[in-house]
Amino acid sequence: MIDPVIASRLQFALTTIVHIIFPVMSMGLAPFLVYFTWREVRGGPPVYEQLRRFWTKVFAVSFVVGTVTGIVLEFEFGTNFAAFSAVAGELFGGPLALEGMMAFMLEATFLGVFVFGRERVSDALYFISSVAVGLGTWLSAVWILVANSWMQTPRGYELVERGGREIVTLTDPAAAYLNPRFPYMFVHMQNAAVLSVALFMAGVAAYYVFRHHVWGYPVEGVSFWETTLKIALIALVITAPLQAVHGDLYARHVYETQPQKFAAMEAVWETDSYVPEYIVAFPTNLGDLTDPQAKELFGIGIPGGASWLASGGDPGATITGLNEYDDAPPVAIVFWSFRIMVALGFWFILLGFWGIYRWWRGELYEDDLLHKALMLSSLLGILAVELGWIVTEVGRQPWVIQDVLRTADGVSPGLTGGEATLTLAGFAVVYLGLLSLYTYVIARIIRAGPPKRAELRTSEAAPATPAEGTADD
Amino acid sequence: MTEFRPLLADTLAALPLPEIWFGLVFFILATFLLLDGFDFGVGALFATRADDGEREQLIASIGPFWDGNEVWLVVFGGALFAAFPRVYAALFSRHYLLMFAILGALILRGLAPELYEQRHDEAWQRWWGRAFVVGSVAAPFLLGLFTANWVLGATRTLTLPGVVVGLAVVALTVVDGVAFLRLKTRGDLRADLRRSGRRAVIAYVGLAVASLGVIYATTPAVRPELTSPLALALVALTVLFAVGYAVALERDRHYLAFAATGGLVYGLVALVAALSFPYVDRATGLTIQEGIVSPLSLQILSVGALVLLPLVFGYFVVLYSAFSGPVDPEESY
């Protein structure tokens, strides 16, 4: 039997790591779908109806799986982290309740209209439904990140004795809900979702473009995929550089407000100034992987770089080392996750500019290396999101609420190792199945491709122009 | 604004907000039971239909609705967590395995019909059809078991009153599913459903009476509440609604039958709340006053609910009016 604390943490990690994929897909697709719907109802070219219908299928499947896996997370606060829920429920439960009423209701109801209602409601109401669904997914993120960011930088509360235990009591709602970390988290997460979906779209579209133009197997309706690729590249080249810009501001904020997490991100054990930034770090032995120590890593370090980044321009800034604290987070996980995430971020910027350059040169459909790079990168955006969240959540350990409550003290007191191990094993099996089924269904949707031009509702009303329609039908 | 905020705070302070939230939590639970209840009922009735076309109709009937309906459970969890955090913590961790069984049933019920539609080969549809039925029957049974354990203060998971209440809730969701499907289907299917509805409502009344008997016999702590005038009035109302449902079913008054279902569901949950009052968690002895969050949090939540819940009802009106009337099985995306 696994210790109930470890089992609960592993189970929460597993269920969140799987769940976050689906909100990333729905939040990232939302702005695209609003745009496609707008162009469609405004009588744009028929490809927008194809785009709207095709990506709505992906959205709907992601949303359904996101709903069922999301309820699990809400319940786990009560089942596995009862002590945390009792201590912090006043600040944590409120945002969850408001999320349900304000955001989840909006998206789930209008999703019905958006997915099934094209023939039943007016163009105006249909467009409003797309906005409502999109707004719902983003408002949902607002409240979830209000709750999470409060655990990183808790404000606006005091500890009051109640029922024999010190519990968090709200004193200043504005300070608590709009705590210092929230804006950084929200911007970084939402941009990451759009970026991840842009990469996914580009990867899928690149496959069909490659098949048609490079491989020479004609793809029916390839213009749909060409348009998808271009739209995805535009989104990529905008979101990828932004991600680096506010990622940098975010890291500085971590340095200022969670120095322990920052030290783990940089694997700094001894307090020091002029700390170098290891742009590239190579593990030279197994020990570096499991126990990285910045000073001993073989890599390319920019002298004073980490200090400079953390302080926003001062290479002599002091970084407090992990040795100053009683206990450190699992440094290896945080250090390597952070490095890989940042490397991926720079790769996405390169990919975006590479694609745009080829497009500008008129070689977008011929560069097979670009196509392969996009295909291989289609899921890397989601990987980067996962790694970012691992840095955020593992980096805060041993605290569940920074400097207020330790994770080990947040677990349900009556939970036995047997129960926790049983449900952990159950989730491992069920979620493996869930992921396989999701992948299977999405793959089927992609293989089936967009609806044929002849099946479109706009095909008679707005006949395709020769340049767009006849070549591929 | 400076005038407004103290005024609002004074008004809210004068209201019995803890009791209102106790009522609201159960109201949200009842709305979930009514709305997702017919999704469960449709899933249970799925087992009784063998024809492919009819099965497609059953799945299509709940397609646009079930996700929105299920969000009422998320809001129930959120409201209980926000208003009574210590109850949320104690209750969910006490019934640890039961909570995950509920989640498993909900996952199965949510995914099965979506997967059923993906492919049209026989083995695939047979298995996902079965999964749909199992999830749809297990979810209300386990939710009934959970609710009974909660208000009766049971510390064990498998209890006799819990099992009987669970069965009663399953019967109620079939009553609900029939009422919904009579609005959403045509022809033979609709005609056949009348018999299922008649049987289900008789089963529900029988199981509800059995539940009360079992609770009276096994749980002396709630005997005073069980024999209170309010509880007796609710029982009488339930019988009345059940008769109304049966009559509406015979006379093809579909909306009336659905309204009677609403009466049965809200009546049941009102009875449940009446049994619990003034405790919000009988097992730990927490009363409403002891379990409630601090006044400032509660006021913020109240303002939020006051603004948002009417909007939510508006969303549901838009959704249900966009898809009123019998389903067209061909319709999608």
PDB file of N, CA and C in Angstrom, chain A residues 267-342:
ATOM      1  N   ALA A 267      18.106  25.532  -9.957  1.00  0.00           N
ATOM      2  CA  ALA A 267      18.958  24.593  -9.202  1.00  0.00           C
ATOM      3  C   ALA A 267      20.097  25.301  -8.470  1.00  0.00           C
ATOM      4  N   VAL A 268      19.768  26.412  -7.831  1.00  0.00           N
ATOM      5  CA  VAL A 268      20.757  27.162  -7.067  1.00  0.00           C
ATOM      6  C   VAL A 268      20.652  26.743  -5.602  1.00  0.00           C
ATOM      7  N   TRP A 269      21.726  26.149  -5.075  1.00  0.00           N
ATOM      8  CA  TRP A 269      21.701  25.679  -3.688  1.00  0.00           C
ATOM      9  C   TRP A 269      22.328  26.699  -2.748  1.00  0.00           C
ATOM     10  N   GLU A 270      23.456  27.283  -3.195  1.00  0.00           N
ATOM     11  CA  GLU A 270      24.140  28.268  -2.339  1.00  0.00           C
ATOM     12  C   GLU A 270      23.684  29.660  -2.737  1.00  0.00           C
ATOM     13  N   THR A 271      23.347  30.475  -1.741  1.00  0.00           N
ATOM     14  CA  THR A 271      22.988  31.853  -2.038  1.00  0.00           C
ATOM     15  C   THR A 271      24.177  32.540  -2.706  1.00  0.00           C
ATOM     16  N   ASP A 272      23.915  33.261  -3.773  1.00  0.00           N
ATOM     17  CA  ASP A 272      25.021  33.822  -4.542  1.00  0.00           C
ATOM     18  C   ASP A 272      24.523  35.018  -5.346  1.00  0.00           C
ATOM     19  N   SER A 273      25.464  35.869  -5.752  1.00  0.00           N
ATOM     20  CA  SER A 273      25.140  36.905  -6.719  1.00  0.00           C
ATOM     21  C   SER A 273      25.861  36.550  -8.022  1.00  0.00           C
ATOM     22  N   TYR A 274      25.639  37.281  -9.066  1.00  0.00           N
ATOM     23  CA  TYR A 274      26.198  36.968 -10.391  1.00  0.00           C
ATOM     24  C   TYR A 274      25.960  35.502 -10.765  1.00  0.00           C
ATOM     25  N   VAL A 275      24.708  35.032 -10.553  1.00  0.00           N
ATOM     26  CA  VAL A 275      24.408  33.634 -10.866  1.00  0.00           C
ATOM     27  C   VAL A 275      24.244  33.497 -12.379  1.00  0.00           C
ATOM     28  N   PRO A 276      24.945  32.541 -12.995  1.00  0.00           N
ATOM     29  CA  PRO A 276      24.810  32.385 -14.452  1.00  0.00           C
ATOM     30  C   PRO A 276      23.495  31.710 -14.840  1.00  0.00           C
ATOM     31  N   GLU A 277      23.077  31.988 -16.078  1.00  0.00           N
ATOM     32  CA  GLU A 277      21.889  31.325 -16.607  1.00  0.00           C
ATOM     33  C   GLU A 277      22.363  30.237 -17.562  1.00  0.00           C
ATOM     34  N   TYR A 278      22.007  28.995 -17.265  1.00  0.00           N
ATOM     35  CA  TYR A 278      22.415  27.885 -18.125  1.00  0.00           C
ATOM     36  C   TYR A 278      21.403  27.704 -19.250  1.00  0.00           C
ATOM     37  N   ILE A 279      21.712  28.350 -20.375  1.00  0.00           N
ATOM     38  CA  ILE A 279      20.825  28.262 -21.539  1.00  0.00           C
ATOM     39  C   ILE A 279      20.747  26.813 -21.997  1.00  0.00           C
ATOM     40  N   VAL A 280      21.914  26.182 -22.095  1.00  0.00           N
ATOM     41  CA  VAL A 280      21.946  24.774 -22.448  1.00  0.00           C
ATOM     42  C   VAL A 280      22.644  24.054 -21.305  1.00  0.00           C
ATOM     43  N   ALA A 281      21.990  23.045 -20.795  1.00  0.00           N
ATOM     44  CA  ALA A 281      22.617  22.286 -19.716  1.00  0.00           C
ATOM     45  C   ALA A 281      22.548  20.816 -20.087  1.00  0.00           C
ATOM     46  N   PHE A 282      23.691  20.160 -20.046  1.00  0.00           N
ATOM     47  CA  PHE A 282      23.715  18.743 -20.377  1.00  0.00           C
ATOM     48  C   PHE A 282      23.995  17.922 -19.140  1.00  0.00           C
ATOM     49  N   PRO A 283      23.167  16.951 -18.873  1.00  0.00           N
ATOM     50  CA  PRO A 283      23.513  16.041 -17.789  1.00  0.00           C
ATOM     51  C   PRO A 283      24.669  15.156 -18.254  1.00  0.00           C
ATOM     52  N   THR A 284      25.747  15.124 -17.501  1.00  0.00           N
ATOM     53  CA  THR A 284      26.887  14.295 -17.904  1.00  0.00           C
ATOM     54  C   THR A 284      26.874  12.953 -17.195  1.00  0.00           C
ATOM     55  N   ASN A 285      26.077  12.831 -16.172  1.00  0.00           N
ATOM     56  CA  ASN A 285      25.905  11.517 -15.541  1.00  0.00           C
ATOM     57  C   ASN A 285      24.505  11.445 -14.965  1.00  0.00           C
ATOM     58  N   LEU A 286      24.137  10.267 -14.527  1.00  0.00           N
ATOM     59  CA  LEU A 286      22.775  10.056 -14.039  1.00  0.00           C
ATOM     60  C   LEU A 286      22.454  10.980 -12.868  1.00  0.00           C
ATOM     61  N   GLY A 287      23.453  11.268 -12.062  1.00  0.00           N
ATOM     62  CA  GLY A 287      23.261  12.119 -10.899  1.00  0.00           C
ATOM     63  C   GLY A 287      22.784  13.515 -11.263  1.00  0.00           C
ATOM     64  N   ASP A 288      23.235  14.021 -12.417  1.00  0.00           N
ATOM     65  CA  ASP A 288      22.791  15.347 -12.838  1.00  0.00           C
ATOM     66  C   ASP A 288      21.301  15.363 -13.153  1.00  0.00           C
ATOM     67  N   LEU A 289      20.821  14.216 -13.646  1.00  0.00           N
ATOM     68  CA  LEU A 289      19.399  14.140 -13.992  1.00  0.00           C
ATOM     69  C   LEU A 289      18.534  14.148 -12.751  1.00  0.00           C
ATOM     70  N   THR A 290      18.982  13.362 -11.738  1.00  0.00           N
ATOM     71  CA  THR A 290      18.130  13.217 -10.565  1.00  0.00           C
ATOM     72  C   THR A 290      18.416  14.276  -9.514  1.00  0.00           C
ATOM     73  N   ASP A 291      19.611  14.853  -9.553  1.00  0.00           N
ATOM     74  CA  ASP A 291      19.972  15.832  -8.529  1.00  0.00           C
ATOM     75  C   ASP A 291      20.807  16.952  -9.155  1.00  0.00           C
ATOM     76  N   PRO A 292      20.177  17.778  -9.996  1.00  0.00           N
ATOM     77  CA  PRO A 292      20.954  18.792 -10.696  1.00  0.00           C
ATOM     78  C   PRO A 292      21.440  19.882  -9.736  1.00  0.00           C
ATOM     79  N   GLN A 293      22.707  20.236  -9.865  1.00  0.00           N
ATOM     80  CA  GLN A 293      23.267  21.351  -9.094  1.00  0.00           C
ATOM     81  C   GLN A 293      23.847  22.297 -10.133  1.00  0.00           C
ATOM     82  N   ALA A 294      23.274  23.476 -10.219  1.00  0.00           N
ATOM     83  CA  ALA A 294      23.614  24.375 -11.317  1.00  0.00           C
ATOM     84  C   ALA A 294      25.112  24.507 -11.518  1.00  0.00           C
ATOM     85  N   LYS A 295      25.843  24.565 -10.420  1.00  0.00           N
ATOM     86  CA  LYS A 295      27.272  24.858 -10.520  1.00  0.00           C
ATOM     87  C   LYS A 295      28.056  23.722 -11.146  1.00  0.00           C
ATOM     88  N   GLU A 296      27.508  22.500 -11.049  1.00  0.00           N
ATOM     89  CA  GLU A 296      28.279  21.359 -11.504  1.00  0.00           C
ATOM     90  C   GLU A 296      27.852  20.852 -12.863  1.00  0.00           C
ATOM     91  N   LEU A 297      26.835  21.494 -13.433  1.00  0.00           N
ATOM     92  CA  LEU A 297      26.343  21.018 -14.719  1.00  0.00           C
ATOM     93  C   LEU A 297      27.280  21.425 -15.834  1.00  0.00           C
ATOM     94  N   PHE A 298      27.363  20.551 -16.834  1.00  0.00           N
ATOM     95  CA  PHE A 298      28.124  20.875 -18.015  1.00  0.00           C
ATOM     96  C   PHE A 298      27.201  21.618 -18.959  1.00  0.00           C
ATOM     97  N   GLY A 299      27.487  22.868 -19.221  1.00  0.00           N
ATOM     98  CA  GLY A 299      26.565  23.588 -20.087  1.00  0.00           C
ATOM     99  C   GLY A 299      27.110  24.948 -20.448  1.00  0.00           C
ATOM    100  N   ILE A 300      26.304  25.663 -21.175  1.00  0.00           N
ATOM    101  CA  ILE A 300      26.691  27.009 -21.579  1.00  0.00           C
ATOM    102  C   ILE A 300      25.984  27.972 -20.646  1.00  0.00           C
ATOM    103  N   GLY A 301      26.752  28.615 -19.789  1.00  0.00           N
ATOM    104  CA  GLY A 301      26.145  29.549 -18.867  1.00  0.00           C
ATOM    105  C   GLY A 301      26.474  30.982 -19.242  1.00  0.00           C
ATOM    106  N   ILE A 302      25.465  31.838 -19.204  1.00  0.00           N
ATOM    107  CA  ILE A 302      25.738  33.264 -19.416  1.00  0.00           C
ATOM    108  C   ILE A 302      26.061  33.850 -18.052  1.00  0.00           C
ATOM    109  N   PRO A 303      27.267  34.395 -17.877  1.00  0.00           N
ATOM    110  CA  PRO A 303      27.626  34.905 -16.546  1.00  0.00           C
ATOM    111  C   PRO A 303      26.629  35.946 -16.064  1.00  0.00           C
ATOM    112  N   GLY A 304      26.157  35.779 -14.863  1.00  0.00           N
ATOM    113  CA  GLY A 304      25.207  36.735 -14.294  1.00  0.00           C
ATOM    114  C   GLY A 304      23.829  36.675 -14.914  1.00  0.00           C
ATOM    115  N   GLY A 305      23.606  35.729 -15.818  1.00  0.00           N
ATOM    116  CA  GLY A 305      22.342  35.684 -16.583  1.00  0.00           C
ATOM    117  C   GLY A 305      21.113  35.461 -15.727  1.00  0.00           C
ATOM    118  N   ALA A 306      21.170  34.499 -14.833  1.00  0.00           N
ATOM    119  CA  ALA A 306      20.006  34.202 -14.007  1.00  0.00           C
ATOM    120  C   ALA A 306      19.694  35.379 -13.092  1.00  0.00           C
ATOM    121  N   SER A 307      20.725  35.958 -12.517  1.00  0.00           N
ATOM    122  CA  SER A 307      20.536  37.141 -11.671  1.00  0.00           C
ATOM    123  C   SER A 307      19.922  38.272 -12.477  1.00  0.00           C
ATOM    124  N   TRP A 308      20.447  38.427 -13.717  1.00  0.00           N
ATOM    125  CA  TRP A 308      19.985  39.513 -14.578  1.00  0.00           C
ATOM    126  C   TRP A 308      18.510  39.330 -14.930  1.00  0.00           C
ATOM    127  N   LEU A 309      18.130  38.094 -15.284  1.00  0.00           N
ATOM    128  CA  LEU A 309      16.741  37.803 -15.647  1.00  0.00           C
ATOM    129  C   LEU A 309      15.806  37.992 -14.457  1.00  0.00           C
ATOM    130  N   ALA A 310      16.255  37.493 -13.317  1.00  0.00           N
ATOM    131  CA  ALA A 310      15.399  37.517 -12.138  1.00  0.00           C
ATOM    132  C   ALA A 310      15.106  38.941 -11.693  1.00  0.00           C
ATOM    133  N   SER A 311      16.134  39.789 -11.765  1.00  0.00           N
ATOM    134  CA  SER A 311      15.973  41.127 -11.213  1.00  0.00           C
ATOM    135  C   SER A 311      15.547  42.126 -12.271  1.00  0.00           C
ATOM    136  N   GLY A 312      15.574  41.693 -13.514  1.00  0.00           N
ATOM    137  CA  GLY A 312      15.211  42.617 -14.581  1.00  0.00           C
ATOM    138  C   GLY A 312      16.333  43.572 -14.902  1.00  0.00           C
ATOM    139  N   GLY A 313      17.568  43.086 -14.956  1.00  0.00           N
ATOM    140  CA  GLY A 313      18.650  43.919 -15.465  1.00  0.00           C
ATOM    141  C   GLY A 313      19.888  44.028 -14.597  1.00  0.00           C
ATOM    142  N   ASP A 314      19.875  43.420 -13.410  1.00  0.00           N
ATOM    143  CA  ASP A 314      21.061  43.545 -12.560  1.00  0.00           C
ATOM    144  C   ASP A 314      21.789  42.203 -12.464  1.00  0.00           C
ATOM    145  N   PRO A 315      22.960  42.079 -13.164  1.00  0.00           N
ATOM    146  CA  PRO A 315      23.662  40.782 -13.154  1.00  0.00           C
ATOM    147  C   PRO A 315      24.236  40.446 -11.780  1.00  0.00           C
ATOM    148  N   GLY A 316      24.263  41.432 -10.884  1.00  0.00           N
ATOM    149  CA  GLY A 316      24.815  41.165  -9.563  1.00  0.00           C
ATOM    150  C   GLY A 316      23.762  40.801  -8.534  1.00  0.00           C
ATOM    151  N   ALA A 317      22.491  40.667  -8.961  1.00  0.00           N
ATOM    152  CA  ALA A 317      21.413  40.418  -8.001  1.00  0.00           C
ATOM    153  C   ALA A 317      21.627  39.085  -7.281  1.00  0.00           C
ATOM    154  N   THR A 318      21.253  39.075  -6.031  1.00  0.00           N
ATOM    155  CA  THR A 318      21.445  37.873  -5.216  1.00  0.00           C
ATOM    156  C   THR A 318      20.279  36.901  -5.400  1.00  0.00           C
ATOM    157  N   ILE A 319      20.595  35.643  -5.575  1.00  0.00           N
ATOM    158  CA  ILE A 319      19.559  34.614  -5.599  1.00  0.00           C
ATOM    159  C   ILE A 319      19.748  33.752  -4.367  1.00  0.00           C
ATOM    160  N   THR A 320      18.682  33.690  -3.564  1.00  0.00           N
ATOM    161  CA  THR A 320      18.754  32.903  -2.341  1.00  0.00           C
ATOM    162  C   THR A 320      18.757  31.415  -2.690  1.00  0.00           C
ATOM    163  N   GLY A 321      19.730  30.695  -2.168  1.00  0.00           N
ATOM    164  CA  GLY A 321      19.852  29.278  -2.506  1.00  0.00           C
ATOM    165  C   GLY A 321      18.919  28.405  -1.692  1.00  0.00           C
ATOM    166  N   LEU A 322      18.714  27.193  -2.174  1.00  0.00           N
ATOM    167  CA  LEU A 322      17.793  26.260  -1.522  1.00  0.00           C
ATOM    168  C   LEU A 322      18.256  25.846  -0.146  1.00  0.00           C
ATOM    169  N   ASN A 323      19.575  25.932   0.096  1.00  0.00           N
ATOM    170  CA  ASN A 323      20.097  25.543   1.409  1.00  0.00           C
ATOM    171  C   ASN A 323      19.576  26.429   2.534  1.00  0.00           C
ATOM    172  N   GLU A 324      19.056  27.603   2.170  1.00  0.00           N
ATOM    173  CA  GLU A 324      18.541  28.514   3.193  1.00  0.00           C
ATOM    174  C   GLU A 324      17.193  28.057   3.756  1.00  0.00           C
ATOM    175  N   TYR A 325      16.554  27.120   3.063  1.00  0.00           N
ATOM    176  CA  TYR A 325      15.206  26.707   3.477  1.00  0.00           C
ATOM    177  C   TYR A 325      15.270  25.351   4.164  1.00  0.00           C
ATOM    178  N   ASP A 326      14.231  25.084   4.965  1.00  0.00           N
ATOM    179  CA  ASP A 326      14.187  23.819   5.707  1.00  0.00           C
ATOM    180  C   ASP A 326      14.138  22.627   4.765  1.00  0.00           C
ATOM    181  N   ASP A 327      13.263  22.730   3.774  1.00  0.00           N
ATOM    182  CA  ASP A 327      13.210  21.618   2.827  1.00  0.00           C
ATOM    183  C   ASP A 327      12.909  22.162   1.431  1.00  0.00           C
ATOM    184  N   ALA A 328      13.450  21.471   0.448  1.00  0.00           N
ATOM    185  CA  ALA A 328      13.366  21.955  -0.921  1.00  0.00           C
ATOM    186  C   ALA A 328      12.338  21.143  -1.690  1.00  0.00           C
ATOM    187  N   PRO A 329      11.778  21.726  -2.754  1.00  0.00           N
ATOM    188  CA  PRO A 329      10.938  20.924  -3.652  1.00  0.00           C
ATOM    189  C   PRO A 329      11.808  19.915  -4.393  1.00  0.00           C
ATOM    190  N   PRO A 330      11.211  18.937  -5.042  1.00  0.00           N
ATOM    191  CA  PRO A 330      12.010  18.001  -5.852  1.00  0.00           C
ATOM    192  C   PRO A 330      12.673  18.784  -6.995  1.00  0.00           C
ATOM    193  N   VAL A 331      13.920  19.172  -6.789  1.00  0.00           N
ATOM    194  CA  VAL A 331      14.584  20.128  -7.676  1.00  0.00           C
ATOM    195  C   VAL A 331      14.704  19.598  -9.102  1.00  0.00           C
ATOM    196  N   ALA A 332      15.040  18.304  -9.227  1.00  0.00           N
ATOM    197  CA  ALA A 332      15.286  17.762 -10.562  1.00  0.00           C
ATOM    198  C   ALA A 332      14.069  17.944 -11.459  1.00  0.00           C
ATOM    199  N   ILE A 333      12.886  17.633 -10.939  1.00  0.00           N
ATOM    200  CA  ILE A 333      11.657  17.733 -11.742  1.00  0.00           C
ATOM    201  C   ILE A 333      11.458  19.182 -12.184  1.00  0.00           C
ATOM    202  N   VAL A 334      11.622  20.103 -11.217  1.00  0.00           N
ATOM    203  CA  VAL A 334      11.359  21.513 -11.501  1.00  0.00           C
ATOM    204  C   VAL A 334      12.395  22.061 -12.491  1.00  0.00           C
ATOM    205  N   PHE A 335      13.663  21.760 -12.223  1.00  0.00           N
ATOM    206  CA  PHE A 335      14.767  22.290 -13.039  1.00  0.00           C
ATOM    207  C   PHE A 335      14.648  21.828 -14.492  1.00  0.00           C
ATOM    208  N   TRP A 336      14.483  20.524 -14.690  1.00  0.00           N
ATOM    209  CA  TRP A 336      14.443  20.003 -16.065  1.00  0.00           C
ATOM    210  C   TRP A 336      13.152  20.379 -16.774  1.00  0.00           C
ATOM    211  N   SER A 337      12.027  20.362 -16.052  1.00  0.00           N
ATOM    212  CA  SER A 337      10.763  20.765 -16.694  1.00  0.00           C
ATOM    213  C   SER A 337      10.859  22.194 -17.190  1.00  0.00           C
ATOM    214  N   PHE A 338      11.415  23.053 -16.340  1.00  0.00           N
ATOM    215  CA  PHE A 338      11.534  24.468 -16.714  1.00  0.00           C
ATOM    216  C   PHE A 338      12.411  24.608 -17.950  1.00  0.00           C
ATOM    217  N   ARG A 339      13.570  23.920 -17.955  1.00  0.00           N
ATOM    218  CA  ARG A 339      14.483  24.032 -19.103  1.00  0.00           C
ATOM    219  C   ARG A 339      13.828  23.567 -20.406  1.00  0.00           C
ATOM    220  N   ILE A 340      13.142  22.411 -20.324  1.00  0.00           N
ATOM    221  CA  ILE A 340      12.533  21.872 -21.551  1.00  0.00           C
ATOM    222  C   ILE A 340      11.412  22.794 -22.028  1.00  0.00           C
ATOM    223  N   MET A 341      10.621  23.314 -21.089  1.00  0.00           N
ATOM    224  CA  MET A 341       9.545  24.235 -21.473  1.00  0.00           C
ATOM    225  C   MET A 341      10.105  25.458 -22.193  1.00  0.00           C
ATOM    226  N   VAL A 342      11.160  26.046 -21.626  1.00  0.00           N
ATOM    227  CA  VAL A 342      11.739  27.253 -22.240  1.00  0.00           C
ATOM    228  C   VAL A 342      12.310  26.925 -23.620  1.00  0.00           C
TER     229      VAL A 342
END
